XYZ file of C-alpha atoms in Angstrom:
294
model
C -35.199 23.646 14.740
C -35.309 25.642 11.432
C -35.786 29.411 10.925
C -36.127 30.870 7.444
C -34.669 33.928 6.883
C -36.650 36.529 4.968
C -35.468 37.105 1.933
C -35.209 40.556 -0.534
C -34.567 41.597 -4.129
C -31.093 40.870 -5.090
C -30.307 38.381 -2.198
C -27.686 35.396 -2.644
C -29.819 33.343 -0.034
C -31.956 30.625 -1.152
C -31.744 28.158 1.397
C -32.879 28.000 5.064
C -30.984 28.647 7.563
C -30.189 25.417 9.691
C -29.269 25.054 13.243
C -28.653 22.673 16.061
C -31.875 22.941 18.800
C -28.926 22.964 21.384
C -28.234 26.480 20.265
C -31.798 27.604 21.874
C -30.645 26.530 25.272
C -27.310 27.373 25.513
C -26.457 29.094 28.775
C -25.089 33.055 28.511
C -21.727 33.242 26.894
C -18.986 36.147 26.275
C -19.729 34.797 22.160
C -22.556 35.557 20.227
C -23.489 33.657 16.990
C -25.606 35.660 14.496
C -27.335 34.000 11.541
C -29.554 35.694 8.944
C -26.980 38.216 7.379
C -26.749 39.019 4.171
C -24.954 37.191 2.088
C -23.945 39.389 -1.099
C -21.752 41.652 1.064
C -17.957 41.072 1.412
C -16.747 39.806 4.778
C -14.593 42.773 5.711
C -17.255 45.403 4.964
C -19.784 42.893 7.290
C -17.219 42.782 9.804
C -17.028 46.594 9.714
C -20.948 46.557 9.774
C -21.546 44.457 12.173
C -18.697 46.108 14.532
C -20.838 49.213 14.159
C -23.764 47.978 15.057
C -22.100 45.950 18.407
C -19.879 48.344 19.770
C -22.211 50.225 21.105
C -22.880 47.320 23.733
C -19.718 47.079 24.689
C -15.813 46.433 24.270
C -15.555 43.621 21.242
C -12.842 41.140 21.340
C -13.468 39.593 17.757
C -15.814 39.066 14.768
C -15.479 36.584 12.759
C -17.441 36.231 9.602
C -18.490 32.608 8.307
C -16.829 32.755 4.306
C -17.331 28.890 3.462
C -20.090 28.236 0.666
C -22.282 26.596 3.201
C -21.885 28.476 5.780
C -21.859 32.155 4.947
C -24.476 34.679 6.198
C -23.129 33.921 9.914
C -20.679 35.661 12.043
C -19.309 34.936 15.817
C -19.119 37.760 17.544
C -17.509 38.201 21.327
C -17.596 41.008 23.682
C -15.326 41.066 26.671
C -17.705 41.543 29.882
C -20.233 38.958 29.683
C -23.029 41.439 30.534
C -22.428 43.020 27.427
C -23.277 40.151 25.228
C -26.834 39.533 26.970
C -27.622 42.930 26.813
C -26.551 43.041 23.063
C -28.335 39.674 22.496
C -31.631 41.315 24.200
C -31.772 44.096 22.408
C -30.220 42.793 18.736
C -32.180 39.633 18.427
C -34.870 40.447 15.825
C -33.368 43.554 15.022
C -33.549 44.711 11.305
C -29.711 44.820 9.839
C -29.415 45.341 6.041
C -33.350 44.823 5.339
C -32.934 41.074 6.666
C -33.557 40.304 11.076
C -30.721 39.323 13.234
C -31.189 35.797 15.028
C -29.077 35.690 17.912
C -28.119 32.730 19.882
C -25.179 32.035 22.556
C -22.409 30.406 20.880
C -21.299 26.863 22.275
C -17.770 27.373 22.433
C -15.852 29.904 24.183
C -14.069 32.037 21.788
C -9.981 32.401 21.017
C -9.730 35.605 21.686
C -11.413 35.510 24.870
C -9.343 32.318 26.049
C -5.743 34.232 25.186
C -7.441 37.133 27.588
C -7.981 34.461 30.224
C -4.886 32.506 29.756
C -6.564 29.182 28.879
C -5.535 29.571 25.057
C -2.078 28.398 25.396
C -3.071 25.643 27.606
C -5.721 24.481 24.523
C -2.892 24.607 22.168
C -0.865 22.907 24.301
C -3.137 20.362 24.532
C -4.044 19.950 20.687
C -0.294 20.112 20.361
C 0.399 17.314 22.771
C -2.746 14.924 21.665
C -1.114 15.392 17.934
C 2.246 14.645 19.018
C 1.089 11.299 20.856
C -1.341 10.233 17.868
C 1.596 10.876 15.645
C 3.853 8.408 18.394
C 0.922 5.947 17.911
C 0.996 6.145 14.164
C 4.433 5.951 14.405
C 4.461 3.081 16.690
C 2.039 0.893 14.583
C 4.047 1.807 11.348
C 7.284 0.036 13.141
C 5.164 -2.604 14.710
C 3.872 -3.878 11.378
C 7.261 -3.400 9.587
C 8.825 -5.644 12.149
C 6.189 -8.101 11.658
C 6.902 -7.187 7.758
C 10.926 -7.745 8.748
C 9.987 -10.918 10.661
C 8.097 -12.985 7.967
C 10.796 -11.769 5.569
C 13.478 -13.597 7.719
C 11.769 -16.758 8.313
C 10.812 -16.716 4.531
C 14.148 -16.857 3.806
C 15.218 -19.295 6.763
C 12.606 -21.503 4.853
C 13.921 -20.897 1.229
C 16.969 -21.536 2.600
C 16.246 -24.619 4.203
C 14.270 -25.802 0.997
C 17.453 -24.716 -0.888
C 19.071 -26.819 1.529
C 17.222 -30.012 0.986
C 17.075 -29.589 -2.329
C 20.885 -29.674 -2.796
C 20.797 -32.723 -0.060
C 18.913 -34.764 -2.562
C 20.716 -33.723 -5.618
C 23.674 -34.962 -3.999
C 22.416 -38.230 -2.574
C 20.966 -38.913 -6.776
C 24.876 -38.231 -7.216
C 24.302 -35.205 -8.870
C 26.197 -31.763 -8.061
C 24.147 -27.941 -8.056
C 26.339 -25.837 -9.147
C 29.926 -27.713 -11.039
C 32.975 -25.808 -10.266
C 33.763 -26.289 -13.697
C 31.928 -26.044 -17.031
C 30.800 -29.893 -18.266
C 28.562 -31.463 -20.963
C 25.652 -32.011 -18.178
C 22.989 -29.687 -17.349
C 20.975 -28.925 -14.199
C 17.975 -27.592 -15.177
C 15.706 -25.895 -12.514
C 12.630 -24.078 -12.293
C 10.402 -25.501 -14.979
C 6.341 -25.255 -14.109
C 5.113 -28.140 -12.997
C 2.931 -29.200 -15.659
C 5.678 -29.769 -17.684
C 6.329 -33.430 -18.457
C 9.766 -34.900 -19.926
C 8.625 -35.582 -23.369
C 7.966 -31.734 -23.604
C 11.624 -31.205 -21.814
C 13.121 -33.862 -24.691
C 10.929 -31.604 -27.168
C 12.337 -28.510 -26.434
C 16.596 -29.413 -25.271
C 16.201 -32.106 -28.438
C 16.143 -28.988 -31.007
C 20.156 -28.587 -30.265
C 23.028 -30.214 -31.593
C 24.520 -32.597 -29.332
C 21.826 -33.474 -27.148
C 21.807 -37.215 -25.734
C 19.194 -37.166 -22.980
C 17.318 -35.519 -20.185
C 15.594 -37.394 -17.138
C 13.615 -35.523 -14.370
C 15.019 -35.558 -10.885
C 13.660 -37.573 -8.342
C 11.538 -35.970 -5.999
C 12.190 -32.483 -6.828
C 9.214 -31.286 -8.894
C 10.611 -29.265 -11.926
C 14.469 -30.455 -12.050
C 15.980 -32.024 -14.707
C 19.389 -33.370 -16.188
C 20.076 -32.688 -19.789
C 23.376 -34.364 -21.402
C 25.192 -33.316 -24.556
C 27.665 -34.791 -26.507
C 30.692 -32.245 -25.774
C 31.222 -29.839 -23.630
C 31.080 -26.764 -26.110
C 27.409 -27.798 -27.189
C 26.400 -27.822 -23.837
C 27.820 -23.838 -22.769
C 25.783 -23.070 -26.581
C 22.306 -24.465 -24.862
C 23.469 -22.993 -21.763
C 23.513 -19.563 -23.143
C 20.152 -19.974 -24.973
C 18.251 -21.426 -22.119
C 19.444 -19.501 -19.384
C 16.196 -17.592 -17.967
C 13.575 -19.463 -20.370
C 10.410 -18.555 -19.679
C 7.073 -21.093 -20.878
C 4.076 -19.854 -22.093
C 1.834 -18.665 -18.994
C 4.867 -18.224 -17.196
C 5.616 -14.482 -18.177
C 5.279 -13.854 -14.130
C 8.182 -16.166 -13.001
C 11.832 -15.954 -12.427
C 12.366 -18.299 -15.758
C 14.640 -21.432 -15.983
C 17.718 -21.669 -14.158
C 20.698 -24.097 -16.450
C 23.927 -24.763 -14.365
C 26.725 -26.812 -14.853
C 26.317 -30.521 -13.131
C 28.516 -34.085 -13.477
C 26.877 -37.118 -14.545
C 24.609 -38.543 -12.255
C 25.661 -41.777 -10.929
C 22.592 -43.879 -12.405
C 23.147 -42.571 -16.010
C 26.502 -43.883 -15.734
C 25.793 -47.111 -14.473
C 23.095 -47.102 -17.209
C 25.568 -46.304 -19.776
C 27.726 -48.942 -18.483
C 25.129 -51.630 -18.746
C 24.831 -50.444 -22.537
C 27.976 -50.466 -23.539
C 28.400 -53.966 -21.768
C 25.767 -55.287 -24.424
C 26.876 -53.776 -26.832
C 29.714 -55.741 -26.693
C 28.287 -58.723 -25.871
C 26.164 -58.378 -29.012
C 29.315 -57.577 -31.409
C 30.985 -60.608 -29.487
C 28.197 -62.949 -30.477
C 28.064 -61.195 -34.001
C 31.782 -62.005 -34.084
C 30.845 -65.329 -33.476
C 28.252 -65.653 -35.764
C 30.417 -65.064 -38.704
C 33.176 -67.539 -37.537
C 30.384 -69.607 -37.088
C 29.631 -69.541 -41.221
C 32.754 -69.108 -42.529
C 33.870 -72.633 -40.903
């Protein structure tokens, strides 16, 4: 229910006072809780106020004055004989204290200085102690479960990187071309280019540098290429330059990756095919002009 508490000239209380209706059928307890004080007055001179008032009922234990915003103009207070509290809750309740009435009501809880009188407070704290320390275990235990899992994807993402790696480097050297050459050469591996990148813009952007001969995309491995240059010293130049290349809309990614590679086995048979008709045409030329001058 509510209960409004009457009000006087100068009071900091505005609002009504607003309770639980289990308070109204509490059974007796050592505890008292008192609502309807005054506000404006400072916690230790209520306390003193309010001990003067209640001692005459019996021995006190504790007061305890409500200081929180929302919850001041209410005090707990507990005797030590339980007959003492009723007595003081029969004959306070209504009572006129600092021009405003007392409403008295058994608290709900027993209070902590009663409970270290009876023992039963170091078994509570105990308690809240030991359901803290096992919710803390079960924090703890659900932190190193999910950085196991964490641990666990980590390790089979890199199994599978390195078993893409792996396959990767398999078909490289099946298209006869190397990774990584132990030594510097005129060939280029180019990796990591997006994959809406097309050769023409690959011969676009290598063909701006002196030297360069060619560049063919890699079978079956989606942004690999081969770039060729005519020596070996133009070819550490683009090297340099390239290394780490980012595209536009790429800002995010790792950037392109240039390593040293040997021919691949198709460009030289390619290159021996033109240089076979290329001699075949001079021959013929050569012919040709034998041909006239007889």
């Amino acid at each position: 229910g509510q209960k409004t508490a009457d009000t006087f000239n100068g009071s900091a209380h505005t609002h009504p006072y607003k309770f639980k209706s289990e308070y109204e059928n509490l059974p007796p307890s050592n505890t008292l809780y008192v609502r309807n004080l005054v506000e404006r007055v400072r916690p230790n001179r209520m306390i003193y106020l309010l001990h003067e008032v209640f001692d005459q009922f019996g021995r006190l234990l504790d007061i305890k004055v409500c200081k929180r915003a929302h919850i001041r103009g209410q005090a707990f207070i507990c005797f030590k004989e339980l007959a003492c509290a009723m007595k003081a809750k029969e004959e306070l309740n209504g009572f006129l204290f600092l021009g405003k009435p007392l409403i008295i009501e058994y608290a709900k809880r027993k209070s902590h200085a009663l409970m270290r009188l009876d023992g039963s407070y170091s078994a509570m704290m105990a308690k809240i102690r030991q359901d803290f320390l096992k919710k803390e275990a079960e924090e703890q235990a659900e932190r190193a479960k999910g950085e196991y899992e964490a641990a666990v994807k980590e390790v089979q993402l890199v199994k599978l990187e390195g078993k893409e790696a792996e396959e990767r480097q398999r078909k490289l050297m099946k298209l006869g071309v190397s990774g990584k050459s132990e030594r510097p050469t005129s060939v280029l591996l180019l990796q990591g280019a997006p994959r809406d990148i097309v050769q023409q813009d690959m011969e676009d952007l290598f063909g701006q540098f002196d030297g360069f001969t060619q560049v063919d995309e890699v079978p079956g491995l989606e942004g690999t290429y081969i770039a060729e240059f005519d020596s070996l010293e133009q070819a550490i130049v683009v090297k340099q330059a390239m290394e780490g290349f980012k595209f536009p809309d790429q800002a995010d990614a790792v950037g392109l990756s240039c390593d040293f590679a040997r021919r691949p086995e198709h460009w030289v048979r390619t290159q021996q095919r033109v240089e076979a008709r290329e001699r075949q045409a001079q021959q013929a030329k050569r012919g040709e002009e034998g041909h006239v001058l007889l």
